[in-house]
Coordinates of C-alpha atoms and ligand atoms in Angstrom, one line a residue:
X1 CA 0.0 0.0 0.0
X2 CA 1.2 3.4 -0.9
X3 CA 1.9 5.7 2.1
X4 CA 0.3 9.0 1.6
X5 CA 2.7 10.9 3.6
X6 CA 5.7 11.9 1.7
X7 CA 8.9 11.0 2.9
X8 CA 10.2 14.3 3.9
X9 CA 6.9 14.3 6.4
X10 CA 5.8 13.1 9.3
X11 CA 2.2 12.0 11.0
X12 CA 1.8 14.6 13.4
X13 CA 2.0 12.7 16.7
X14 CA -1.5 13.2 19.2
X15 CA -1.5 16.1 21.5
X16 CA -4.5 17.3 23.9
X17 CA -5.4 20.8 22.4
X18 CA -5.7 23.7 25.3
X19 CA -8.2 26.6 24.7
X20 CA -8.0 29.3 27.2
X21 CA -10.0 32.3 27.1
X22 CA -7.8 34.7 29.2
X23 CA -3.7 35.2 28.7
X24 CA -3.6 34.8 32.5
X25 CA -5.1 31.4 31.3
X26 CA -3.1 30.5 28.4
X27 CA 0.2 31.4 30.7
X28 CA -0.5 29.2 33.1
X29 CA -1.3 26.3 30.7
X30 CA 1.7 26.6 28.9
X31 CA 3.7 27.1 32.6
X32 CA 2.2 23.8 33.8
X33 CA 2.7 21.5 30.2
X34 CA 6.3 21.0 30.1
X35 CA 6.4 19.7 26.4
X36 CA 4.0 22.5 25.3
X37 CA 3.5 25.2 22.4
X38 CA 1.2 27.9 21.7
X39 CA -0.5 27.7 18.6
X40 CA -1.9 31.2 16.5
X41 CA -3.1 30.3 13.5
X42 CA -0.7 27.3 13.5
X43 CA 0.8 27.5 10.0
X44 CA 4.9 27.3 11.0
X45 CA 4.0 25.1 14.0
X46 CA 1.9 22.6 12.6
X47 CA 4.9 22.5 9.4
X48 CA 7.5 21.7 12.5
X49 CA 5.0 19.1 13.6
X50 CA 4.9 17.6 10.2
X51 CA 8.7 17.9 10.1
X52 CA 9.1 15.8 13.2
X53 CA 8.6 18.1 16.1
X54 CA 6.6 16.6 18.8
X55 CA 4.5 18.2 21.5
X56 CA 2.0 16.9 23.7
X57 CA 0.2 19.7 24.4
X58 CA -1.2 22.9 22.4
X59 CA -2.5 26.0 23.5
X60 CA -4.4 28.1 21.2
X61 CA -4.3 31.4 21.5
X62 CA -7.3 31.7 18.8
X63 CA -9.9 32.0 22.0
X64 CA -8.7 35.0 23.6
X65 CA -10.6 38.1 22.4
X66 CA -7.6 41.0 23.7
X67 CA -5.3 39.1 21.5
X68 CA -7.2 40.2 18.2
X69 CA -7.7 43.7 18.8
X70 CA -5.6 47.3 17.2
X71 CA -5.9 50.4 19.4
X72 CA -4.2 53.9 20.1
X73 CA -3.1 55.1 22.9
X74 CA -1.6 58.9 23.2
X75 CA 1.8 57.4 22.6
X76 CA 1.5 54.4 20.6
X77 CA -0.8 52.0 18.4
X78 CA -1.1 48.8 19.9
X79 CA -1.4 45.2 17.4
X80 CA -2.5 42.3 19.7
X81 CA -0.9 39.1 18.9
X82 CA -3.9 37.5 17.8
X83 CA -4.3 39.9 15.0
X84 CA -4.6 38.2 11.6
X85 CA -1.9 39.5 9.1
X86 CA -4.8 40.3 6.7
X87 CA -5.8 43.1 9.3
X88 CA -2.4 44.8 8.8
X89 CA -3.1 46.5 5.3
X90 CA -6.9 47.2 5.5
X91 CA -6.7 48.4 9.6
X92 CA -8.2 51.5 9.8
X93 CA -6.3 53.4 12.4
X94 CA -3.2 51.4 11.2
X95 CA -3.9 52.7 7.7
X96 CA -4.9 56.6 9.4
X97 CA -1.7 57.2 11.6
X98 CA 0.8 54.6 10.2
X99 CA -0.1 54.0 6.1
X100 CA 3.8 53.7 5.8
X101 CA 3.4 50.2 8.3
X102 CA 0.5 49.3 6.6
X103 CA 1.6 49.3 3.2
X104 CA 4.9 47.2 3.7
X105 CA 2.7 44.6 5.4
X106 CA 0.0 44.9 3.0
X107 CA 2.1 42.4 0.8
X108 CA 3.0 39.1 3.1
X109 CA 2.6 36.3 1.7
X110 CA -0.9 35.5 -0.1
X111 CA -4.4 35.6 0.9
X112 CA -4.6 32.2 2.3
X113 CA -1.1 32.8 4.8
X114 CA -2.5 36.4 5.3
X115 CA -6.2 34.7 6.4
X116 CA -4.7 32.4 8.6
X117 CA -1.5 33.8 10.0
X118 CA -1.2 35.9 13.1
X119 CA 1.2 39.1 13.9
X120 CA 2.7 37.0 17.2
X121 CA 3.4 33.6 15.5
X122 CA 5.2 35.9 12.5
X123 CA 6.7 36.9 14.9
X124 CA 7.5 34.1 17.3
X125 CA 8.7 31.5 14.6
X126 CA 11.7 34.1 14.6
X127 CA 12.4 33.1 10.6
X128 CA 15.3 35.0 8.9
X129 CA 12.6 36.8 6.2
X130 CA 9.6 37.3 7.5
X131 CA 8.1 40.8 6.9
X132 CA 6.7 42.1 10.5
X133 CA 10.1 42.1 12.8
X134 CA 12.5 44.2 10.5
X135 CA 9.8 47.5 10.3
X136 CA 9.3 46.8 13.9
X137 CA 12.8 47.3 14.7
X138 CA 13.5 50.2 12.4
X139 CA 9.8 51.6 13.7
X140 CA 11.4 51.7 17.1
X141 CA 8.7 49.6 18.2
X142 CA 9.0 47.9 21.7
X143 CA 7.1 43.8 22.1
X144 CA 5.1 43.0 25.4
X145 CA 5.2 39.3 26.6
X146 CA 3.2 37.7 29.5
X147 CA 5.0 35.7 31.9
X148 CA 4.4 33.9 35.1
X149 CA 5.9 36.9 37.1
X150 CA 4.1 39.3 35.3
X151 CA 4.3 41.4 31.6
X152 CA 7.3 42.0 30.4
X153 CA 8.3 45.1 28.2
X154 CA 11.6 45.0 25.2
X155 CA 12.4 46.5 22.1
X156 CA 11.4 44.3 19.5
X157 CA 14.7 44.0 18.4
X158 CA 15.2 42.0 21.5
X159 CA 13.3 39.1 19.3
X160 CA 16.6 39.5 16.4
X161 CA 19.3 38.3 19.8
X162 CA 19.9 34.6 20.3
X163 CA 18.0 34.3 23.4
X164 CA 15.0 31.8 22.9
X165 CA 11.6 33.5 24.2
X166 CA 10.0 29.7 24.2
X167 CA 12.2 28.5 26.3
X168 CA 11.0 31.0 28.9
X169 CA 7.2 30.0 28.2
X170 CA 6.6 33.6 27.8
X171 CA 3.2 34.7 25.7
X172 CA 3.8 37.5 22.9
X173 CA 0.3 39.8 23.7
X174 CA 1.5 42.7 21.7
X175 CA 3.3 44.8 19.7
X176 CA 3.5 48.9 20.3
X177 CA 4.9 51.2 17.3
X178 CA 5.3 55.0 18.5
X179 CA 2.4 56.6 17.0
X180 CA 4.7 59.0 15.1
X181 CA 6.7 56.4 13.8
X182 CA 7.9 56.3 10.0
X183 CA 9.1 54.2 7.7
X184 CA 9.2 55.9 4.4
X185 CA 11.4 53.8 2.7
X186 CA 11.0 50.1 2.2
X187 CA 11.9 47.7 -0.1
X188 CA 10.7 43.5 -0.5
X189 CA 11.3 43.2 -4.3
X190 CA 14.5 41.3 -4.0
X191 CA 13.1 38.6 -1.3
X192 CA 13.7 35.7 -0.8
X193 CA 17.5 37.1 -1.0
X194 CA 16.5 40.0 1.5
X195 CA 14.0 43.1 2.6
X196 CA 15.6 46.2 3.4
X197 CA 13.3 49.3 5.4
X198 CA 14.5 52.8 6.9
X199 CA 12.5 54.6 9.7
X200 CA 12.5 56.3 13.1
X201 CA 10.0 56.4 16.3
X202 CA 9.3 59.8 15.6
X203 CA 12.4 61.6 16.9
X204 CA 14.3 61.6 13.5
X205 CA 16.8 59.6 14.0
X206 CA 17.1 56.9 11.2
X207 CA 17.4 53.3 11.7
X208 CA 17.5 50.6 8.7
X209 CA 16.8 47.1 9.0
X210 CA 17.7 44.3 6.7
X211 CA 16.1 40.6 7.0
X212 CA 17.0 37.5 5.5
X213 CA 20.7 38.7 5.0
X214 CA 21.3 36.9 8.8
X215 CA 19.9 34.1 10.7
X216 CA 17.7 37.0 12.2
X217 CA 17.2 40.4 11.2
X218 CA 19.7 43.2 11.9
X219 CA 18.9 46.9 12.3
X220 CA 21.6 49.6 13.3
X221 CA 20.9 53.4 13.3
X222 CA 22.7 55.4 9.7
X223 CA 24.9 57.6 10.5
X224 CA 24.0 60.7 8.8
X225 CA 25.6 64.2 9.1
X226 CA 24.5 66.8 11.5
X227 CA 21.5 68.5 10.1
X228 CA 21.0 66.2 6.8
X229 CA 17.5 64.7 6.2
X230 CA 16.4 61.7 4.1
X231 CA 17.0 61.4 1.0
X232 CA 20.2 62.4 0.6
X233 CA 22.3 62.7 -2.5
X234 CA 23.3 59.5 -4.2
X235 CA 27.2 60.0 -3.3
X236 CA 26.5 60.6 -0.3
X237 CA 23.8 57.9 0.0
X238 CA 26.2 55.1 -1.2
X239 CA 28.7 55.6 1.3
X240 CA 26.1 55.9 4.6
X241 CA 24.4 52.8 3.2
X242 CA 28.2 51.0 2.7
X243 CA 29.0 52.2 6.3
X244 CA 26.3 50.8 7.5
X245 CA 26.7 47.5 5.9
X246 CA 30.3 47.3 7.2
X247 CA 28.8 47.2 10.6
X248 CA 26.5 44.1 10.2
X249 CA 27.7 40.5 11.0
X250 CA 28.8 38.9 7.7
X251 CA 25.7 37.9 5.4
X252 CA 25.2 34.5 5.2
X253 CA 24.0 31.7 2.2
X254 CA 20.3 30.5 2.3
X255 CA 18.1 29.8 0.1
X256 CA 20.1 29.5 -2.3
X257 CA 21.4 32.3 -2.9
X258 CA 25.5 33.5 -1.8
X259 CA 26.3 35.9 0.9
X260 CA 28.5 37.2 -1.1
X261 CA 25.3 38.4 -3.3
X262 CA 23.6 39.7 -0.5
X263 CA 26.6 41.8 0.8
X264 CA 26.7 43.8 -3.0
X265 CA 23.2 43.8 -3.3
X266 CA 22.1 45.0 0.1
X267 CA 24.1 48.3 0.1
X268 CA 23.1 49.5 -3.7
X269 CA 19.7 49.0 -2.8
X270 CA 20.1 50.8 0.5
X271 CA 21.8 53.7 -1.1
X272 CA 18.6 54.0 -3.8
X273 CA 16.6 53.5 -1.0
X274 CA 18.2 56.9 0.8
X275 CA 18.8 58.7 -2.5
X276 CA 15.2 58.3 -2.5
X277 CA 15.2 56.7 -6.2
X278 CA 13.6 53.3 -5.6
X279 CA 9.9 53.0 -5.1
X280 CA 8.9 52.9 -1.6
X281 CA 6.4 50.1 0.0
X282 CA 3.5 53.2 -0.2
X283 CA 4.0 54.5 -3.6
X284 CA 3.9 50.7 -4.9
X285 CA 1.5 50.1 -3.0
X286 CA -1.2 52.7 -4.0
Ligands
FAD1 C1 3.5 30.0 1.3 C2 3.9 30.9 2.4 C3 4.3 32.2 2.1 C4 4.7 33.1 3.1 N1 5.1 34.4 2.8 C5 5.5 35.2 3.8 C6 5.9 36.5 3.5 O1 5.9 37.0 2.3 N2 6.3 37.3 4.5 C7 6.2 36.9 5.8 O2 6.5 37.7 6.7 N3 5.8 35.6 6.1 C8 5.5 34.8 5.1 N4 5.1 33.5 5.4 C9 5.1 33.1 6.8 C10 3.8 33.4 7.5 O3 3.6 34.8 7.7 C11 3.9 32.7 8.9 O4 3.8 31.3 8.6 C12 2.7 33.1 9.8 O5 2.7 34.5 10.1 C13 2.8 32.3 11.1 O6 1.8 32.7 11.9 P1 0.9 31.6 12.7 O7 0.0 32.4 13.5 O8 0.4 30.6 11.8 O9 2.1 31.0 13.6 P2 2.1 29.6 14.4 O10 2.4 28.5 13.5 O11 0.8 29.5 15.2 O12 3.2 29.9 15.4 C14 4.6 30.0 15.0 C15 5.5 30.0 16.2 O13 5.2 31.0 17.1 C16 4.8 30.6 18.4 N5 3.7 31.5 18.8 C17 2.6 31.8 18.1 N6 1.9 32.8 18.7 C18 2.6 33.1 19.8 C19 2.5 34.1 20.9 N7 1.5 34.9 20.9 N8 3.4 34.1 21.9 C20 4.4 33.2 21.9 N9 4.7 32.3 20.9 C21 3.8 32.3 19.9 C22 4.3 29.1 18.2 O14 4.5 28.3 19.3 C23 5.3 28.7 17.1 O15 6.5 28.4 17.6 C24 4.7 32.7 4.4 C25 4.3 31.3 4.8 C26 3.9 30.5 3.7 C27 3.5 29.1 4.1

């Protein structure tokens, strides 16, 4: 008889699924089920599962009603975990006081992923090209985790170090971008080689981020001269973006493509980027 499971797949061993309705809830769950995972909309987790990963236990995050909700505060827009990527380019007050955000999310992946994805297991699957961490980290943006002694508050760019945020049990509840945040200049086109996006919190001070260049993504701030304001002249531009690429770890090889690639590539298109010649994720996205 013919298996139907290919080879490179696995059964997905039996778990007991876990549906809190509270974070307090879904914390505790995962804090007393030693070989346990939250699940959003389960799309990288139930892949591990069919890869080989096993866990006896599941908690699904889909139950919890905070999770799924985008506010404002004075400060900041909050994105709960729960939130569905297709949310991210149709929000309303996302699309009102950060259209920038909106349109370089607008993209991810296609409808079905964008249906049944969340913003926290983007997030929490911690892959080297996914779209929502690098704007994050140039955004300025700061992550909010529940934990058995209580919330816990980092910058997002916290997720890019090699500390595990599993291992700790902790839940991802939210995301908050500074409600002046920018990122004006953002380009996807050469994925899956790598994503490069410039922005600041509000104050003006520029940031870029790069993903799938690493293991992770990077960001570091440009250093621009006193007084200049993006874009800059395309001299100029090509020696901040090559500055700034010195600085990085060395890019590595993945999917196929060299890091020696990526390491031309990533600077030219960061220069264009702050020359202000390549199209931005708003003006392509309109
Ligand atoms: C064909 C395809 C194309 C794609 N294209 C893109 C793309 O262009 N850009 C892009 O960015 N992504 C892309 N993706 C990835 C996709 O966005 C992710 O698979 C999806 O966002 C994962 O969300 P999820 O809710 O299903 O995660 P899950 O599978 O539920 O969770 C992923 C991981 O995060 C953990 N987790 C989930 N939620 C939480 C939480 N709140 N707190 C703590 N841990 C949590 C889980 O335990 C698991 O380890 C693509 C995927 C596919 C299959």
């Amino acid at each position: 008889m013919i298996d139907p499971v290919p080879r490179s797949r696995k059964r997905i061993s039996p778990f007991r699924l876990h549906r809190p309705e509270t974070i307090d809830a879904a914390v505790a769950a995962r804090a007393a089920l030693p070989n346990s995972a939250y699940m959003g909309g389960g799309i990288d987790l139930l892949n591990g599962m069919k890869a080989g990963t096993e866990w006896t236990d599941i908690v699904l995050l889909r139950d919890i009603a905070s999770l799924r909700t985008i506010t404002r505060s004075d400060s900041h827009i909050r994105i709960g975990s729960g939130v569905g990527l297709d949310a991210l380019g149709r929000n309303d007050v996302l699309l009102d006081l950060l259209p920038d955000i909106a349109a370089a999310w607008a993209p991810i992946a296609n409808v079905r992923i964008r249906h049944q994805g969340t913003v926290g297991g983007n997030l929490m699957a911690r892959k080297a090209h996914y779209d929502i961490l690098p704007v994050l980290m140039a955004a300025g943006a700061t992550v909010v985790f529940a934990t058995v002694d209580g919330p816990l508050e980092l910058p997002a760019a916290w997720l890019s170090s090699s500390t595990k945020p599993a291992a700790f049990g902790a839940l991802l509840t939210e995301v908050r971008i500074p409600v002046h945040a920018r990122i004006p200049f953002h380009d996807r086109s050469h994925l899956p080689g790598f994503l490069v996006t410039v922005g600041h919190c509000g104050d003006g001070a520029w940031r870029a981020a790069v993903a799938g260049a690493h293991d992770l993504p990077r960001v570091a701030s440009l250093d621009l001269p006193v007084g200049i304001d993006l874009p800059i002249h395309s001299t100029l531009a090509r020696r901040v973006a090559e500055d700034w690429c010195s600085g990085l770890p060395i890019m590595c090889e993945r999917a196929g493509i060299s890091g020696t690639w990526r390491r031309r590539a990533v600077p030219a298109v960061l220069a264009r980027l702050l020359a202000g010649i390549a199209v931005s994720a708003r003006s392509r996205a309109a």
